[in-house]
Tab-separated table of C-alpha atoms in Angstrom:
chain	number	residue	atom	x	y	z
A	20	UNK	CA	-154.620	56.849	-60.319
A	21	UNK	CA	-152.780	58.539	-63.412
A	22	UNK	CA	-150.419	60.134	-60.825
A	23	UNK	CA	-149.559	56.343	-59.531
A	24	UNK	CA	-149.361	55.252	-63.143
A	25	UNK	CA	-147.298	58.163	-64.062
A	26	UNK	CA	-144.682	57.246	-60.843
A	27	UNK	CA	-144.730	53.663	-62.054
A	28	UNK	CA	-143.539	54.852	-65.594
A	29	UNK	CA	-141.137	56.637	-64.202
A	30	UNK	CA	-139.552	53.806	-62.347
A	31	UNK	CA	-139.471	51.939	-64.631
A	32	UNK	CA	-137.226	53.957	-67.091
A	33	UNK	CA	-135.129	54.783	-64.160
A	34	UNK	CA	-134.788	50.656	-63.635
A	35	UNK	CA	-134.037	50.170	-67.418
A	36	UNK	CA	-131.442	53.189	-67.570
A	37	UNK	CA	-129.378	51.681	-64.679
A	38	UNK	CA	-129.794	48.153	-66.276
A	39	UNK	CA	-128.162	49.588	-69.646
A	40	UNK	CA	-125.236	51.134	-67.395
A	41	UNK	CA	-124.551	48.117	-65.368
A	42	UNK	CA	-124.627	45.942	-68.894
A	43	UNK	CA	-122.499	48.541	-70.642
A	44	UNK	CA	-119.715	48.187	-67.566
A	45	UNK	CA	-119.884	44.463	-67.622
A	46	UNK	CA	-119.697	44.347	-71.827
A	47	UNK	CA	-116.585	46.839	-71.024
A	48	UNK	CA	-114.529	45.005	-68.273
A	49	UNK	CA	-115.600	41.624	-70.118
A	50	UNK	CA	-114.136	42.636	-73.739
A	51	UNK	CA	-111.491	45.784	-72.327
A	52	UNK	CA	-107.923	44.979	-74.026
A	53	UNK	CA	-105.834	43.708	-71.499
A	54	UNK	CA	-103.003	45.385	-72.969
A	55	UNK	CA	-104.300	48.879	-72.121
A	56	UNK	CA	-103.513	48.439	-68.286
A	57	UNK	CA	-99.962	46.577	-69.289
A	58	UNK	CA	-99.583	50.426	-71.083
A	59	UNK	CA	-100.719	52.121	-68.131
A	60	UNK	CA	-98.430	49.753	-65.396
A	61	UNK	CA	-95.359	49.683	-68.069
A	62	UNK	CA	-95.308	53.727	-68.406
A	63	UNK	CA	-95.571	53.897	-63.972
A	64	UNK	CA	-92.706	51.658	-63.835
A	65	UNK	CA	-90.245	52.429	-66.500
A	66	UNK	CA	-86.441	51.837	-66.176
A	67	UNK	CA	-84.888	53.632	-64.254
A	68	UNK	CA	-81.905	55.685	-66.234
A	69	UNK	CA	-78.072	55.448	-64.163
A	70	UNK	CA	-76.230	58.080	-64.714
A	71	UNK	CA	-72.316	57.217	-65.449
A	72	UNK	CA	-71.538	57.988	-61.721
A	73	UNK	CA	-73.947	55.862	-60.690
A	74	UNK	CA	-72.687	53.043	-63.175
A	75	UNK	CA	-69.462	54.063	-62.005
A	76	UNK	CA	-69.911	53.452	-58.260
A	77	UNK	CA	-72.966	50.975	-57.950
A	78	UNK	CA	-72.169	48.521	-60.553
A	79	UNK	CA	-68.674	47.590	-59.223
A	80	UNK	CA	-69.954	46.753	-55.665
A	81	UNK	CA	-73.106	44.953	-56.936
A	82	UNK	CA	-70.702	42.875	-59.316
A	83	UNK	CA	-68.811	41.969	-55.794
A	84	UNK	CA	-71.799	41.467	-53.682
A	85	UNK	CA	-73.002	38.886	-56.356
A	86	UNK	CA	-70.086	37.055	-56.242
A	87	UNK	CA	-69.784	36.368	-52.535
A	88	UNK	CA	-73.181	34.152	-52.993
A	89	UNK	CA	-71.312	32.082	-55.348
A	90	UNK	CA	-68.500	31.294	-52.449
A	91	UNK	CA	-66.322	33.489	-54.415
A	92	UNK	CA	-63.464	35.378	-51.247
A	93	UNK	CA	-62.851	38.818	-51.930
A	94	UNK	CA	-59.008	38.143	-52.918
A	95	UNK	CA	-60.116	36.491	-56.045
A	96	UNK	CA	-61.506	39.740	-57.179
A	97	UNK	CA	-59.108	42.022	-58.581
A	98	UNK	CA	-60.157	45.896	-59.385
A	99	UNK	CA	-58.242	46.710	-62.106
A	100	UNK	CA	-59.838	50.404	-62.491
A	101	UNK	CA	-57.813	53.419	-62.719
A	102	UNK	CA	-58.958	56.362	-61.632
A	103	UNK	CA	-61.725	58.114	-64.448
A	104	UNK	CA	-59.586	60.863	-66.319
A	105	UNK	CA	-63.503	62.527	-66.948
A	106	UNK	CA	-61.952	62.478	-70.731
A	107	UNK	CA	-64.022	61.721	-73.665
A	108	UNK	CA	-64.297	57.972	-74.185
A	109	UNK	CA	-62.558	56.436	-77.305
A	110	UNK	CA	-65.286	54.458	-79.069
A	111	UNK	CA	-64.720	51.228	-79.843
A	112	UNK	CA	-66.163	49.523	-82.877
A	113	UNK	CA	-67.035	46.021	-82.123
A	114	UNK	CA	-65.794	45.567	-85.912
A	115	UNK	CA	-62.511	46.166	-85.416
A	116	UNK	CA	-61.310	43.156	-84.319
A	117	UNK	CA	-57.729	44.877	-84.120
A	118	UNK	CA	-59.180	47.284	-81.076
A	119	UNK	CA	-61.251	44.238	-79.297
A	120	UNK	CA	-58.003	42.493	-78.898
A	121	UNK	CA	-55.987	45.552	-77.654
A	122	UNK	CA	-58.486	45.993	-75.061
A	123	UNK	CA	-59.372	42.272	-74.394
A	124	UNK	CA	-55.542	42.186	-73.332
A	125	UNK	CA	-54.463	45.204	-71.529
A	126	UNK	CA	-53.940	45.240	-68.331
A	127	UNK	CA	-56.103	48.328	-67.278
A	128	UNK	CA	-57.553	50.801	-68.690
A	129	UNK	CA	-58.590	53.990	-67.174
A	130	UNK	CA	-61.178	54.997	-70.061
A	131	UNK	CA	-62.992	52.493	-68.699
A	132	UNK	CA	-65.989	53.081	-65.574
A	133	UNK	CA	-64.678	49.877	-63.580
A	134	UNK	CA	-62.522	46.629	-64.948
A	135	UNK	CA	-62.727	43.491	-62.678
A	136	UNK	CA	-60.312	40.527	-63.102
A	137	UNK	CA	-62.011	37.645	-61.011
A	138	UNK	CA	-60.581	34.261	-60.165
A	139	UNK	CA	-62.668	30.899	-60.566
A	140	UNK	CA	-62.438	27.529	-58.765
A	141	UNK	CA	-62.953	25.223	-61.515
A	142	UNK	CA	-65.998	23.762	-59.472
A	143	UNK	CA	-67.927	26.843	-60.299
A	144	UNK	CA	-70.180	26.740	-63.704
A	145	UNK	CA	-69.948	30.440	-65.388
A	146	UNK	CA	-73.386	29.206	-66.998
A	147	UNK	CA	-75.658	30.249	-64.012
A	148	UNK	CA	-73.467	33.081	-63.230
A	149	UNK	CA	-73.011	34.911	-66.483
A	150	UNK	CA	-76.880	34.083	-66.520
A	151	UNK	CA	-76.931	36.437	-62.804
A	152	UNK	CA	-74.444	38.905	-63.929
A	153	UNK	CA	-76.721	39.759	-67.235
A	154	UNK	CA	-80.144	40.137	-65.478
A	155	UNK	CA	-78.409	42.908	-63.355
A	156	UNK	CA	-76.179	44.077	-65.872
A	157	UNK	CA	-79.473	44.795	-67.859
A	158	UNK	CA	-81.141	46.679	-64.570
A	159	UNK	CA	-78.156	49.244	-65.107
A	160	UNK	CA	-78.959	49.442	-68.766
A	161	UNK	CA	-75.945	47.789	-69.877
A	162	UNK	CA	-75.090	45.505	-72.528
A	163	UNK	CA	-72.360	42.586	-72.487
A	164	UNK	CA	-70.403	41.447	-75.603
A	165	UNK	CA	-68.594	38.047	-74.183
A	166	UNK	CA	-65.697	36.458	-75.733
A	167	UNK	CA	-65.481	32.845	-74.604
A	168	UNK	CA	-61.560	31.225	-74.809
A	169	UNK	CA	-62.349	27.951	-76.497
A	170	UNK	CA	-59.279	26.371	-74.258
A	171	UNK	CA	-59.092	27.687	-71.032
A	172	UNK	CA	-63.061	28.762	-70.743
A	173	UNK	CA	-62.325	32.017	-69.460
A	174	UNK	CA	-65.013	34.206	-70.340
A	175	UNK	CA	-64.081	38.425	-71.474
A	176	UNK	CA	-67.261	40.496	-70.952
A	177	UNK	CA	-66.997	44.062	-72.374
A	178	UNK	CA	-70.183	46.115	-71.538
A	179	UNK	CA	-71.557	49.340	-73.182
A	180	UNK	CA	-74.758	51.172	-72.629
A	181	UNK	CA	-77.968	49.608	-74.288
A	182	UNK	CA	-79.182	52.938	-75.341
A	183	UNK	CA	-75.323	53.866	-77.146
A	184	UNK	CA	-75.730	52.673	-80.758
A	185	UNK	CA	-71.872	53.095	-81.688
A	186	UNK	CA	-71.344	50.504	-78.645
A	187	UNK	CA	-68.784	52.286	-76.466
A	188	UNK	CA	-67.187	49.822	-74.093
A	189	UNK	CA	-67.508	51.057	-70.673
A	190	UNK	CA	-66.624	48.327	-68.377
A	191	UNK	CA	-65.057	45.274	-68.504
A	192	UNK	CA	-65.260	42.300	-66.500
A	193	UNK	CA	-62.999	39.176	-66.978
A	194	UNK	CA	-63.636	35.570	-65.210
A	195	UNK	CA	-60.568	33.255	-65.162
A	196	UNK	CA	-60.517	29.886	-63.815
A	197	UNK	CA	-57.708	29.294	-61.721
A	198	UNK	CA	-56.930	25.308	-60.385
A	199	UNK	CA	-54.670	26.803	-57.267
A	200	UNK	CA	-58.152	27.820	-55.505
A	201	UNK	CA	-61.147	26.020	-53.844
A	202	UNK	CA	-64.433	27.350	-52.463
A	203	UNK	CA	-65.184	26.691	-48.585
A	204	UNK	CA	-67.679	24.366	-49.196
A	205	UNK	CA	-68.855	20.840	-47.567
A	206	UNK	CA	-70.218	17.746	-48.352
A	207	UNK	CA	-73.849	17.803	-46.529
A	208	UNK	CA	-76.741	15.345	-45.714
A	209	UNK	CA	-79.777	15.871	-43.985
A	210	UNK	CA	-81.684	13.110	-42.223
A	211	UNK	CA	-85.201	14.068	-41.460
A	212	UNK	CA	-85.773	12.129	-37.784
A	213	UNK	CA	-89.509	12.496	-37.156
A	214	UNK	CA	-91.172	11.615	-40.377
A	215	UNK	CA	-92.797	9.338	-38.527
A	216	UNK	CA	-94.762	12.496	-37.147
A	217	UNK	CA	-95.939	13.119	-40.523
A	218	UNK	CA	-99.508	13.014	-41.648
A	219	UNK	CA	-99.204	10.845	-44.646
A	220	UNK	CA	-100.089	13.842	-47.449
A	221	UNK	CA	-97.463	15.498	-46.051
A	222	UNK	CA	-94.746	12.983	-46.297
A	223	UNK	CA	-96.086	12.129	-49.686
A	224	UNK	CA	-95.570	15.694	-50.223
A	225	UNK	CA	-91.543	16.056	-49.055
A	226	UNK	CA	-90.553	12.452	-49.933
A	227	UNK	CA	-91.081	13.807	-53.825
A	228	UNK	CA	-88.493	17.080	-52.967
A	229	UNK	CA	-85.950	17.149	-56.002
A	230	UNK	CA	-83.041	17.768	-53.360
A	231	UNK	CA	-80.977	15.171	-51.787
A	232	UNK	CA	-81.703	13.969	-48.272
A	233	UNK	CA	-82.701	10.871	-46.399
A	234	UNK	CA	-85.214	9.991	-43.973
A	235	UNK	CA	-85.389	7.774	-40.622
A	236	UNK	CA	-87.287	4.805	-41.273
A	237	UNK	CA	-90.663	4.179	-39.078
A	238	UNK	CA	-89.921	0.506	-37.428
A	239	UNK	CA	-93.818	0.636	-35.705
A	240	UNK	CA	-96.015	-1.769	-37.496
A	241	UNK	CA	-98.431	0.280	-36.970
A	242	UNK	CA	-96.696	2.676	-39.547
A	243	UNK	CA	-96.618	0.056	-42.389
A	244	UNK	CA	-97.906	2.600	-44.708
A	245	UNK	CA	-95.398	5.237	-44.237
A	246	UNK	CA	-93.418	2.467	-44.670
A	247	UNK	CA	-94.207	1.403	-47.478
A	248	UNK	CA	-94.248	5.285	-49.117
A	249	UNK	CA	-90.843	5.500	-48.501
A	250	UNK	CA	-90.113	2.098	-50.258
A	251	UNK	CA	-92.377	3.313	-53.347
A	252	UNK	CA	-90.401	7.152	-53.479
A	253	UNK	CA	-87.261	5.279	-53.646
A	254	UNK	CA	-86.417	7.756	-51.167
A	255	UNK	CA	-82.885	7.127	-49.341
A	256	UNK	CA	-83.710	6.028	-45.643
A	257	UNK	CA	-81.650	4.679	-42.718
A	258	UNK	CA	-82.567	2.797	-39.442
A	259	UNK	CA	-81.833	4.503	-36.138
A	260	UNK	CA	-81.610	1.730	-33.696
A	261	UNK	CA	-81.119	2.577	-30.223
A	262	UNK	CA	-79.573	0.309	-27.639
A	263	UNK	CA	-80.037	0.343	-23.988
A	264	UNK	CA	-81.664	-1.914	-21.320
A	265	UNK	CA	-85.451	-2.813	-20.058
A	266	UNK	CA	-85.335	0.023	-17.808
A	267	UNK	CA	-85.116	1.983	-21.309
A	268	UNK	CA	-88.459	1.883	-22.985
A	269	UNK	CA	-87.273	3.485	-25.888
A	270	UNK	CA	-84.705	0.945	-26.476
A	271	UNK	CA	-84.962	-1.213	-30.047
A	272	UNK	CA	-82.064	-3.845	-28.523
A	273	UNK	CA	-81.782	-4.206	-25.019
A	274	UNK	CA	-78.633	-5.863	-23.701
A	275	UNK	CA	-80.127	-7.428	-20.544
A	276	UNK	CA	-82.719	-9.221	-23.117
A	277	UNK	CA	-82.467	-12.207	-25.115
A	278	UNK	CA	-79.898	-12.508	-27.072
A	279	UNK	CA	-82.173	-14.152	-29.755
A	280	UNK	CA	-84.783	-11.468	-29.715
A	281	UNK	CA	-82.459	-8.740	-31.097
A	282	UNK	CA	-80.839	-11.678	-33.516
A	283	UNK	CA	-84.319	-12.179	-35.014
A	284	UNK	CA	-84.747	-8.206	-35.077
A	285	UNK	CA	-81.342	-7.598	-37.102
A	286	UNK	CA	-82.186	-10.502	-39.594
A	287	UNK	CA	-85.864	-9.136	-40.000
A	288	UNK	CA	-84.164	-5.583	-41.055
A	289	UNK	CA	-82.372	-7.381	-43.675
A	290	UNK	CA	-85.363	-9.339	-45.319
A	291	UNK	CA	-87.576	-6.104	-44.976
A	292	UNK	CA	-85.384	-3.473	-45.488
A	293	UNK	CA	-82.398	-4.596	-47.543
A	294	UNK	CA	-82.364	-0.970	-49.198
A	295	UNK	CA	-81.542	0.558	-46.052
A	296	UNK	CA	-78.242	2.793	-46.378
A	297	UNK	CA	-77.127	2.230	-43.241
A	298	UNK	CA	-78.433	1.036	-39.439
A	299	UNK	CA	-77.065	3.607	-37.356
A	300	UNK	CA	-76.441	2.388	-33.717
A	301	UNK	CA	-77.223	5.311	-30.831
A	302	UNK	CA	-75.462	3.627	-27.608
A	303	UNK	CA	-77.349	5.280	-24.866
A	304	UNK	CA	-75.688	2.889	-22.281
A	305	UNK	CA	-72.033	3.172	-23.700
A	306	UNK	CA	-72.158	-0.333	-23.308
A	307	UNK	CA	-68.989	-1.216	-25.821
A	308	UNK	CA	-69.632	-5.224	-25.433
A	309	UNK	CA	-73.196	-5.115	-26.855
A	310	UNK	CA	-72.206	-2.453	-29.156
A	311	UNK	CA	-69.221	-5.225	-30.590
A	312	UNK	CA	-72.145	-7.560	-31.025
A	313	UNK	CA	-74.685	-5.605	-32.515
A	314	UNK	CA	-72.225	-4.155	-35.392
A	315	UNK	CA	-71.036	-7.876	-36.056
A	316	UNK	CA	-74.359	-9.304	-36.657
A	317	UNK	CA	-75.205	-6.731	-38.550
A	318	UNK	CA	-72.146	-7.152	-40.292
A	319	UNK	CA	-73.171	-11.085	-40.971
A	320	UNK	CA	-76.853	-9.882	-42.182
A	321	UNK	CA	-75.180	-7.588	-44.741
A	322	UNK	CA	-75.875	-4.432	-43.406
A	323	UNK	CA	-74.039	-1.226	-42.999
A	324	UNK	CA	-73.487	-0.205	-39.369
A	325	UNK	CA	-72.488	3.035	-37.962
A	326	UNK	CA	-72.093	4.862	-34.761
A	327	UNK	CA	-73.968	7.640	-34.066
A	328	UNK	CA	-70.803	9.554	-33.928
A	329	UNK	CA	-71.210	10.047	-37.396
A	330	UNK	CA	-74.201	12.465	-36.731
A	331	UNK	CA	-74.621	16.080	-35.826
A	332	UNK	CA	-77.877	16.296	-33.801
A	333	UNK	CA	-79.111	19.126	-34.560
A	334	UNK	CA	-80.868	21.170	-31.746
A	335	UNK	CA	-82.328	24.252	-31.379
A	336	UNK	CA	-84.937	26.246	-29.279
A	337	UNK	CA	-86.033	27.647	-32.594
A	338	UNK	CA	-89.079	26.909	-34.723
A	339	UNK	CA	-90.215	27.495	-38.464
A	340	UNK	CA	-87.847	29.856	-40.915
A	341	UNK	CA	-85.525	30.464	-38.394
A	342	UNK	CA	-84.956	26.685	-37.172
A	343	UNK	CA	-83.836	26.655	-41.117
A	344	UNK	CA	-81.206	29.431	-40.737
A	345	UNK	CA	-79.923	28.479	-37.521
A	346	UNK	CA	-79.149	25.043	-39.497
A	347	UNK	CA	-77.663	26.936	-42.419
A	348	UNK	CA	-75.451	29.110	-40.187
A	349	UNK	CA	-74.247	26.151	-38.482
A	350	UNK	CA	-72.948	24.218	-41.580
A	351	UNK	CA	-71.863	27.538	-42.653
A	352	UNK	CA	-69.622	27.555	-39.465
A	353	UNK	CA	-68.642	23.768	-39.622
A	354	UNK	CA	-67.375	24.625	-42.866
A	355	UNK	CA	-65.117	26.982	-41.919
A	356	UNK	CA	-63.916	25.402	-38.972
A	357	UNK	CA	-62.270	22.954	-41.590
A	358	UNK	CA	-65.446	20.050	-41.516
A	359	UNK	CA	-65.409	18.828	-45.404
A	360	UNK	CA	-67.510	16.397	-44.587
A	361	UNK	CA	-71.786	17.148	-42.470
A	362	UNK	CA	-74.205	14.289	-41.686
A	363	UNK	CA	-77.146	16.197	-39.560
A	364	UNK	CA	-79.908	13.921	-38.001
A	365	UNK	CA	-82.859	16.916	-38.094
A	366	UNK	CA	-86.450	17.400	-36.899
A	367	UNK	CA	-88.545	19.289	-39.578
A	368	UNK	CA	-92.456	20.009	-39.303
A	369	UNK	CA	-93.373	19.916	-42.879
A	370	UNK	CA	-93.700	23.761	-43.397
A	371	UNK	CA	-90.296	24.018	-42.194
A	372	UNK	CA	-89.176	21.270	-44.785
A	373	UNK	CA	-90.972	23.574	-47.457
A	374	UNK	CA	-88.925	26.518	-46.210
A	375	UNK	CA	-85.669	24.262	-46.158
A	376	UNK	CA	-86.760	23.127	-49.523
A	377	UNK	CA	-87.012	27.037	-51.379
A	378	UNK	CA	-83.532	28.322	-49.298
A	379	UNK	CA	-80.985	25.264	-49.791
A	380	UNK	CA	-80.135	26.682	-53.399
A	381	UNK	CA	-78.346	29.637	-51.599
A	382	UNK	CA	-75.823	27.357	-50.201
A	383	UNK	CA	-75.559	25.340	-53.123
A	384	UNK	CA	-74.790	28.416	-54.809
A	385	UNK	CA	-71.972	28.395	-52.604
A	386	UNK	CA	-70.914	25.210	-53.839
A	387	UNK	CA	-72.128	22.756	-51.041
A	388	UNK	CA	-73.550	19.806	-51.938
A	389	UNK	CA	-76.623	18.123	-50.533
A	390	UNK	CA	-76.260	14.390	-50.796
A	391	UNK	CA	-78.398	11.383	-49.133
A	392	UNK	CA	-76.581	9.332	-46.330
A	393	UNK	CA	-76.240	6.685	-49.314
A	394	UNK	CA	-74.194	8.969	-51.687
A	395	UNK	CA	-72.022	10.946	-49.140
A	396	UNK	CA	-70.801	7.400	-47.426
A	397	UNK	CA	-69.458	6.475	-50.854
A	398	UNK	CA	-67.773	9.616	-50.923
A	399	UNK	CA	-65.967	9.387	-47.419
A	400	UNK	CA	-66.912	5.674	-46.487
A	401	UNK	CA	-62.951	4.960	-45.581
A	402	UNK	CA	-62.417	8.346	-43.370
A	403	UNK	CA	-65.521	8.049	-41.669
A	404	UNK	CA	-64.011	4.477	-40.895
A	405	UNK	CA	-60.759	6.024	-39.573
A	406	UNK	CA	-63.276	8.444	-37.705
A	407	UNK	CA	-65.374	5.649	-35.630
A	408	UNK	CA	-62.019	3.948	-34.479
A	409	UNK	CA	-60.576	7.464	-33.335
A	410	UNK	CA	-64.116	7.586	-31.366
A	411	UNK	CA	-63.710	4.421	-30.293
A	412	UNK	CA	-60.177	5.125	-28.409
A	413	UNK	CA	-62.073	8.048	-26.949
A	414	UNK	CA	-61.454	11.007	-29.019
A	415	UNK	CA	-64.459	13.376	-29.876
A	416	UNK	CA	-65.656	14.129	-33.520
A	417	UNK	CA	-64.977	17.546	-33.454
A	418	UNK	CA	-61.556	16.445	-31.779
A	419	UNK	CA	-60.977	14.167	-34.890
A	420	UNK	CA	-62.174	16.851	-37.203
A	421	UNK	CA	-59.389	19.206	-36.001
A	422	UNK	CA	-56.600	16.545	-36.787
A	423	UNK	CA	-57.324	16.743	-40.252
């Protein structure tokens, strides 16, 4: 019995002992200054030091690579380097304003690691560049002294090391703004087609995107909801009204029907939707006589009408990210195929409007602009006039394009 009680006793301070370790590790983790990992994760990933070759060499091509993103050709970039005597450098003392203006105007100078002279389009803010070049300016462990010209708004950047306290200039790099040069870029909108696939969350959820698009309006009653979302986002929206016959169930307007059915349909567009940017008018028939009449009663009710001509439909075996990219590389191409001007009618789950949503900014980078259907018809309402009636006579829109 005193054996049992002895065993018992025993337990019991083993218990209590593992008790007081478990508390002390909780008491630890729960009052532990979070700084002392920060210590431990800052001293694993210091800086890396360059070494002046590697300035030298890396800095100069990174400098280029960052400026293609911005749209910027390589023939606007002008090396101005000499080759590196391996002499001493002169130091410079930023305090000397005599020496900052010798340097800020010579041509070259071959004490210098690399000197870039890089031309502008005046479309181009130096505000979110200068703002790129620094962060990786910094990853080199460099500093930037930059000289703005209160006229012209050409921007002088003279960089030294961080760690060099006398300031030594290194490398220069100077951004000019020329007026005789323009970016490759295009006016684009995106009309999302099948929102009317959309579980209403999710609409909810890309209607309130910051970036500039439009959406196909729902016309099923039994979508009076969506409907009515898109009214309350004050999201830009357009009708798609197809035309065809009765053997077409798809058809909103059929020519072998009533003429006052699709009379009464038109006028009910312009008491319900009024806001509409435009009704655009897919012809699936090619029937020109009920296309006339269709355009001039909308006409009479006030409303925009255009021919699908005016759209790209975009198409593509591909789903998710690369569905996005495909899109991308094909306004990319557009572009430089001389288009100025991109209206894409576009099917987008929503996780693929999410990815479209985080990407665009590369191309705006670019300088393209992504505009509703509302904005970019203001912008080219008279040539895409011109366009339709070159259709019209038979001519293709890539056909008219390549007049231009």
């Amino acid at each position: 019995m005193i054996r049992d009680l002895l065993q018992n006793i025993k337990f019991k301070i083993i218990f209590s002992g593992l008790l007081l370790i478990i508390s002390a590790v909780l008491i630890f983790i729960y009052f532990r200054d979070p700084s002392a990992d920060s210590k431990v994760v800052s001293k694993d990933q210091q800086k890396r030091i360059f070494t002046v070759d590697e300035i030298k060499n890396l800095v100069p091509r990174d400098i280029d690579t960052m400026l293609f993103t911005y749209g910027i050709k390589k023939e606007w970039i002008k090396d101005q380097q000499k080759e590196f005597s391996g002499k001493p450098n002169k130091i410079t003392d930023r305090n000397k304003s005599k020496e900052v203006k010798e340097i800020k105007n010579k041509p070259a100078n071959a004490e210098f690691l690399f000197q870039k002279d890089i031309s502008l389009p005046f479309d181009i803010s130096t505000i979110e560049l200068t703002a790129d070049l620094s962060t990786m300016f910094r990853y080199y462990g460099l500093s930037e002294y930059i000289n703005e010209d209160p006229r012209k708004k050409d921007l002088n950047i003279d960089l030294s090391l961080s760690n060099d306290s006398l300031k030594k200039v290194i490398g220069n790099v100077r951004l000019i703004y020329n007026e005789k040069i323009k970016r490759e870029a295009a006016d684009v909108c995106i009309i999302i087609n099948n929102i009317i696939d959309y579980e209403l969350k999710d609409a909810e959820s890309v209607l309130k995107s910051g970036e500039g698009f439009s959406v196909v309006l729902p016309l099923n009653l039994e979508k009076s909801d969506l409907q009515s979302l898109i009214n309350e986002s004050k999201r830009d929206y357009v009708i798609h009204c197809i035309l065809g016959t009765s053997d077409d169930l798809e058809a909103d307007m059929k020519s072998d029907g009533k003429e006052k059915e699709w009379k009464i349909k038109i006028k009910g567009f312009a008491n319900e939707f009024s806001k509409t940017s435009g009704v655009i008018i897919d012809n699936k028939r090619k029937d020109k006589i009920f296309d006339d009449k269709i355009f001039d009663e909308l006409l009479k009710n006030k409303l925009a009408p255009y021919n699908d001509t005016v759209l790209i439909k975009f198409l593509t075996k591909e789903i998710g990210s690369k569905k996005v990219n495909e899109l991308f590389t094909n306004i990319i191409s557009r572009t430089s195929a001389g288009r100025t001007t991109l209206v894409y009618l576009v099917n987008f789950t929503p996780d693929e409007f999410t990815y479209f949503d985080s990407q665009v900014h590369n191309l705006k980078k670019r300088g393209y602009k992504f505009l509703s259907f509302k904005d970019i018809m203001r912008r080219v309402s008279s040539a895409v006039i011109k366009e339709q009636e070159e259709i019209k006579k038979g001519n293709t829109a890539d056909s008219v394009a390549k007049k231009k």
